[in-house]
Tab-separated table of C-alpha atoms and ligand atoms in Angstrom:
chain	number	residue	atom	x	y	z
A	1	UNK	CA	20.242	60.670	87.238
A	2	UNK	CA	23.563	58.856	87.433
A	3	UNK	CA	26.218	60.432	89.659
A	4	UNK	CA	28.327	62.888	87.658
A	5	UNK	CA	31.911	62.749	88.896
A	6	UNK	CA	35.006	64.909	88.465
A	7	UNK	CA	37.941	62.868	89.742
A	8	UNK	CA	41.454	64.268	90.016
A	9	UNK	CA	44.308	61.789	89.720
A	10	UNK	CA	47.419	63.558	90.958
A	11	UNK	CA	49.555	60.492	90.158
A	12	UNK	CA	53.103	60.896	91.599
A	13	UNK	CA	53.007	64.700	91.661
A	14	UNK	CA	53.033	67.480	94.277
A	15	UNK	CA	54.916	67.893	97.523
A	16	UNK	CA	52.747	68.140	100.626
A	17	UNK	CA	52.971	71.926	100.459
A	18	UNK	CA	52.010	72.059	96.788
A	19	UNK	CA	49.166	69.594	97.226
A	20	UNK	CA	47.806	71.429	100.262
A	21	UNK	CA	47.762	74.702	98.340
A	22	UNK	CA	46.126	73.122	95.291
A	23	UNK	CA	43.362	71.587	97.383
A	24	UNK	CA	42.880	74.823	99.318
A	25	UNK	CA	42.603	76.858	96.127
A	26	UNK	CA	39.852	74.543	94.891
A	27	UNK	CA	38.007	74.456	98.226
A	28	UNK	CA	38.285	78.234	98.626
A	29	UNK	CA	36.741	78.805	95.217
A	30	UNK	CA	33.504	77.868	97.019
A	31	UNK	CA	32.373	75.775	94.149
A	32	UNK	CA	28.993	74.175	94.818
A	33	UNK	CA	28.787	70.450	94.265
A	34	UNK	CA	25.158	69.457	94.496
A	35	UNK	CA	23.852	66.039	95.293
A	36	UNK	CA	23.904	64.324	91.927
A	37	UNK	CA	27.556	65.336	91.533
A	38	UNK	CA	30.728	64.364	93.281
A	39	UNK	CA	34.339	65.549	93.261
A	40	UNK	CA	37.117	63.127	94.120
A	41	UNK	CA	40.812	63.764	94.719
A	42	UNK	CA	43.048	60.732	94.244
A	43	UNK	CA	46.140	61.923	96.079
A	44	UNK	CA	49.391	60.095	96.905
A	45	UNK	CA	49.257	57.870	100.018
A	46	UNK	CA	51.194	60.224	102.321
A	47	UNK	CA	48.561	62.962	101.868
A	48	UNK	CA	45.370	60.940	102.330
A	49	UNK	CA	44.882	61.923	105.964
A	50	UNK	CA	45.692	65.603	105.565
A	51	UNK	CA	43.630	65.937	102.365
A	52	UNK	CA	40.651	64.400	104.159
A	53	UNK	CA	41.103	66.876	106.992
A	54	UNK	CA	41.272	69.738	104.525
A	55	UNK	CA	38.006	68.694	102.911
A	56	UNK	CA	36.490	68.618	106.403
A	57	UNK	CA	33.413	66.638	105.349
A	58	UNK	CA	32.575	69.105	102.587
A	59	UNK	CA	29.484	67.741	100.951
A	60	UNK	CA	30.031	65.561	97.898
A	61	UNK	CA	33.802	65.911	97.968
A	62	UNK	CA	35.992	62.911	98.732
A	63	UNK	CA	39.585	61.763	98.862
A	64	UNK	CA	40.632	58.585	97.042
A	65	UNK	CA	43.669	56.335	97.097
A	66	UNK	CA	45.377	55.671	93.767
A	67	UNK	CA	45.973	52.002	94.491
A	68	UNK	CA	45.608	49.274	97.104
A	69	UNK	CA	46.874	45.749	97.611
A	70	UNK	CA	44.771	42.718	96.745
A	71	UNK	CA	45.486	40.880	99.983
A	72	UNK	CA	43.894	41.767	103.301
A	73	UNK	CA	47.165	42.092	105.264
A	74	UNK	CA	50.503	40.456	105.721
A	75	UNK	CA	54.152	40.484	104.729
A	76	UNK	CA	53.917	42.765	101.676
A	77	UNK	CA	56.537	45.402	102.385
A	78	UNK	CA	55.676	48.803	101.013
A	79	UNK	CA	52.044	47.983	100.228
A	80	UNK	CA	48.796	49.484	101.535
A	81	UNK	CA	45.678	47.478	102.390
A	82	UNK	CA	42.048	48.472	102.023
A	83	UNK	CA	41.579	48.086	105.782
A	84	UNK	CA	44.245	50.749	106.273
A	85	UNK	CA	42.397	53.008	103.844
A	86	UNK	CA	39.049	52.364	105.505
A	87	UNK	CA	40.578	53.082	108.908
A	88	UNK	CA	41.454	56.621	107.787
A	89	UNK	CA	37.999	57.207	106.254
A	90	UNK	CA	38.848	56.712	102.618
A	91	UNK	CA	35.860	55.619	100.553
A	92	UNK	CA	37.257	55.514	97.017
A	93	UNK	CA	40.247	53.835	95.380
A	94	UNK	CA	41.474	53.900	91.777
A	95	UNK	CA	41.955	50.316	90.590
A	96	UNK	CA	43.719	49.185	87.427
A	97	UNK	CA	44.984	52.464	86.074
A	98	UNK	CA	46.791	51.787	82.787
A	99	UNK	CA	50.055	53.008	84.328
A	100	UNK	CA	49.779	50.284	86.975
A	101	UNK	CA	48.826	47.715	84.364
A	102	UNK	CA	51.876	48.697	82.308
A	103	UNK	CA	54.588	49.391	84.899
A	104	UNK	CA	53.461	46.998	87.645
A	105	UNK	CA	52.086	44.281	85.381
A	106	UNK	CA	48.607	44.277	86.895
A	107	UNK	CA	46.426	41.757	85.073
A	108	UNK	CA	42.654	41.644	84.706
A	109	UNK	CA	42.615	38.698	87.147
A	110	UNK	CA	44.622	40.544	89.784
A	111	UNK	CA	42.347	43.554	89.370
A	112	UNK	CA	39.299	41.365	89.982
A	113	UNK	CA	40.853	40.568	93.365
A	114	UNK	CA	41.517	44.245	94.093
A	115	UNK	CA	37.924	45.114	93.216
A	116	UNK	CA	36.693	42.431	95.622
A	117	UNK	CA	39.029	43.645	98.316
A	118	UNK	CA	37.772	47.215	97.990
A	119	UNK	CA	34.135	46.153	98.099
A	120	UNK	CA	34.772	44.043	101.193
A	121	UNK	CA	35.441	47.263	103.116
A	122	UNK	CA	32.905	49.544	101.433
A	123	UNK	CA	35.509	51.318	99.352
A	124	UNK	CA	34.216	52.233	95.909
A	125	UNK	CA	36.657	51.057	93.253
A	126	UNK	CA	37.142	53.452	90.350
A	127	UNK	CA	37.899	50.707	87.869
A	128	UNK	CA	39.976	51.826	84.878
A	129	UNK	CA	39.854	50.253	81.452
A	130	UNK	CA	40.981	51.352	78.011
A	131	UNK	CA	42.943	50.253	74.987
A	132	UNK	CA	46.487	51.000	73.767
A	133	UNK	CA	47.077	52.735	70.448
A	134	UNK	CA	47.770	49.559	68.444
A	135	UNK	CA	44.378	48.131	69.426
A	136	UNK	CA	42.614	51.364	68.445
A	137	UNK	CA	44.434	51.408	65.118
A	138	UNK	CA	43.293	47.852	64.566
A	139	UNK	CA	39.719	48.920	65.405
A	140	UNK	CA	39.422	46.145	67.996
A	141	UNK	CA	38.978	48.430	71.021
A	142	UNK	CA	35.426	47.263	71.735
A	143	UNK	CA	36.438	43.641	72.181
A	144	UNK	CA	39.552	44.619	74.143
A	145	UNK	CA	37.623	46.688	76.680
A	146	UNK	CA	34.840	44.081	76.913
A	147	UNK	CA	37.445	41.486	77.968
A	148	UNK	CA	38.821	43.854	80.622
A	149	UNK	CA	35.310	44.303	82.043
A	150	UNK	CA	34.485	40.629	81.819
A	151	UNK	CA	37.658	39.381	83.496
A	152	UNK	CA	37.695	41.924	86.304
A	153	UNK	CA	34.011	42.634	87.006
A	154	UNK	CA	31.689	39.927	85.709
A	155	UNK	CA	32.122	37.760	88.800
A	156	UNK	CA	30.358	40.440	90.865
A	157	UNK	CA	26.723	40.101	91.827
A	158	UNK	CA	24.120	42.727	91.069
A	159	UNK	CA	24.484	44.424	94.409
A	160	UNK	CA	28.280	44.659	94.162
A	161	UNK	CA	28.521	45.959	90.595
A	162	UNK	CA	26.368	48.936	91.536
A	163	UNK	CA	29.111	50.077	93.903
A	164	UNK	CA	31.692	50.282	91.112
A	165	UNK	CA	32.589	53.413	89.150
A	166	UNK	CA	34.154	52.810	85.742
A	167	UNK	CA	36.716	55.051	84.068
A	168	UNK	CA	37.393	54.596	80.366
A	169	UNK	CA	40.881	55.882	79.623
A	170	UNK	CA	42.212	55.220	76.123
A	171	UNK	CA	45.955	54.877	76.728
A	172	UNK	CA	46.816	56.834	73.585
A	173	UNK	CA	45.022	59.852	75.025
A	174	UNK	CA	46.674	59.845	78.468
A	175	UNK	CA	49.098	62.702	78.968
A	176	UNK	CA	49.472	63.120	75.214
A	177	UNK	CA	47.242	66.140	74.731
A	178	UNK	CA	45.380	63.981	72.229
A	179	UNK	CA	41.831	63.479	73.512
A	180	UNK	CA	39.383	61.041	72.074
A	181	UNK	CA	36.778	63.028	70.167
A	182	UNK	CA	33.517	63.353	72.041
A	183	UNK	CA	32.010	60.986	69.457
A	184	UNK	CA	34.716	58.357	70.127
A	185	UNK	CA	34.170	58.722	73.875
A	186	UNK	CA	30.402	58.419	73.542
A	187	UNK	CA	30.698	55.389	71.288
A	188	UNK	CA	32.924	53.536	73.761
A	189	UNK	CA	30.887	54.584	76.804
A	190	UNK	CA	27.698	53.331	75.130
A	191	UNK	CA	29.517	50.082	74.330
A	192	UNK	CA	30.676	49.700	77.953
A	193	UNK	CA	27.124	50.301	79.149
A	194	UNK	CA	25.803	47.733	76.679
A	195	UNK	CA	28.375	45.161	77.855
A	196	UNK	CA	27.336	45.806	81.467
A	197	UNK	CA	23.628	45.654	80.534
A	198	UNK	CA	24.153	42.311	78.865
A	199	UNK	CA	25.609	40.867	82.047
A	200	UNK	CA	23.751	42.715	84.798
A	201	UNK	CA	20.588	44.063	83.101
A	202	UNK	CA	19.617	47.448	81.696
A	203	UNK	CA	18.448	49.035	84.921
A	204	UNK	CA	21.745	48.298	86.667
A	205	UNK	CA	23.900	49.411	83.713
A	206	UNK	CA	21.917	52.637	83.485
A	207	UNK	CA	22.940	53.536	87.009
A	208	UNK	CA	26.685	52.973	86.729
A	209	UNK	CA	28.785	56.102	86.317
A	210	UNK	CA	31.305	55.844	83.474
A	211	UNK	CA	34.011	58.518	83.492
A	212	UNK	CA	36.199	59.485	80.570
A	213	UNK	CA	39.941	60.024	81.099
A	214	UNK	CA	42.649	61.173	78.720
A	215	UNK	CA	43.740	64.802	78.258
A	216	UNK	CA	40.559	66.284	79.744
A	217	UNK	CA	41.031	70.028	80.290
A	218	UNK	CA	38.928	73.015	81.177
A	219	UNK	CA	38.571	73.813	77.497
A	220	UNK	CA	37.229	70.439	76.338
A	221	UNK	CA	35.376	69.167	79.418
A	222	UNK	CA	32.001	70.655	78.455
A	223	UNK	CA	31.976	69.003	75.077
A	224	UNK	CA	33.074	65.591	76.393
A	225	UNK	CA	30.828	65.592	79.477
A	226	UNK	CA	27.800	66.638	77.410
A	227	UNK	CA	27.746	63.206	75.764
A	228	UNK	CA	24.845	61.133	77.112
A	229	UNK	CA	26.911	58.183	78.377
A	230	UNK	CA	29.826	60.216	79.726
A	231	UNK	CA	29.305	60.841	83.442
A	232	UNK	CA	32.315	63.039	84.123
A	233	UNK	CA	36.062	62.532	83.984
A	234	UNK	CA	39.185	61.122	85.574
A	235	UNK	CA	41.737	63.858	85.101
A	236	UNK	CA	45.518	63.765	85.351
A	237	UNK	CA	47.542	66.778	84.218
A	238	UNK	CA	44.754	69.347	84.318
A	239	UNK	CA	43.824	68.337	87.873
A	240	UNK	CA	47.157	69.762	89.059
A	241	UNK	CA	46.062	73.306	88.162
A	242	UNK	CA	43.307	74.689	90.374
A	243	UNK	CA	41.664	76.935	87.746
A	244	UNK	CA	41.600	74.086	85.232
A	245	UNK	CA	40.109	71.572	87.626
A	246	UNK	CA	37.503	74.089	88.841
A	247	UNK	CA	36.435	74.595	85.227
A	248	UNK	CA	36.221	70.809	84.822
A	249	UNK	CA	34.028	70.500	87.930
A	250	UNK	CA	31.762	73.227	86.540
A	251	UNK	CA	31.415	71.283	83.278
A	252	UNK	CA	29.674	68.344	84.998
A	253	UNK	CA	26.097	67.861	83.810
B	1	13P	P1	45.798	63.104	81.650
B	1	13P	O1	44.545	63.875	82.022
B	1	13P	O2	47.045	63.759	82.095
B	1	13P	O3	45.789	62.722	80.201
B	1	13P	O4	45.734	61.726	82.469
B	1	13P	C1	44.595	60.976	82.432
B	1	13P	C2	44.688	59.937	83.471
B	1	13P	O5	45.487	59.019	83.367
B	1	13P	C3	43.856	60.071	84.653
B	1	13P	O6	43.885	58.930	85.435
C-alpha cells in the first residue's frame, strides 16, 4: 500500500510557545501511527530543531521545512539550504506551495531545481501543484497541472521520482473553507497518477503518494481520504488546532 500521509503546514503561524504546545497536545494524545502511515509537521524554520526534539524519534512522525533554496550555498542572505536542513536531521521539505509561487514568483523551472537540490541530500520534496480558480472555471485544470508536473518533475529518473511526494492543492480551495468535492479530488488525483504513469510507468506511479490540500478539516477528512487515489492531506488552518489535526490523522486509510 502507498504511504498514507497527514502533513501539517503551519505556514507563518504560531509563536514558539504556541507551536510547542500544539505539538505536545498531538504527541500526548498517544495517537498510533502505524507503518504504512506517516505524520509530518511543516513548521517555520526557527522551530525545526525544537520540533524534532519534541518528536524524539517517534515512529512515523517527522518534521518538515516549508521551503529551501535552490542553490547549494553562497551569498543568498536570509535563505536556507538543503544541507542546513539535512544537518539538523530534516528529511522532508515542502516545495512549490502555491503561496510561494504567487508571492515569491517561483516558476516550474525554479521548482525543478529545488526538487533536485532536495533529492541531492535525501530530503523528500513534498511537491505542490494545483490550479487557480480561473483555470478551474475554464475546465483546463488537467492540462495546467500536467504542465506543472512535466516542467518540475519529468527530468527525474525512475529512482528519483519515487522519492517525491505530491500534494494537489487547488488554489481556490486553500484557506477559503471551500473544499474540492471528494469526486473532484479523486478525478484530479487519478489524472496526476495517469500523467506520472505515462512518463514513469504504472508500477512507479502506483507507489507515489498524492496528498490533497485545501480546507481539509476533521469533519471532511474521512470522505476525502477514502477516495482511492487520495493518500492523505496537506493541511493548513485545521493543522493549527490539535483536536482537528488528530481527527485528520485518524482519518488516514
Ligand atoms: P488550508 O487547509 O488552510 O486550506 O490550507 C491548505 C494548504 O495550503 C496547505 O498547504
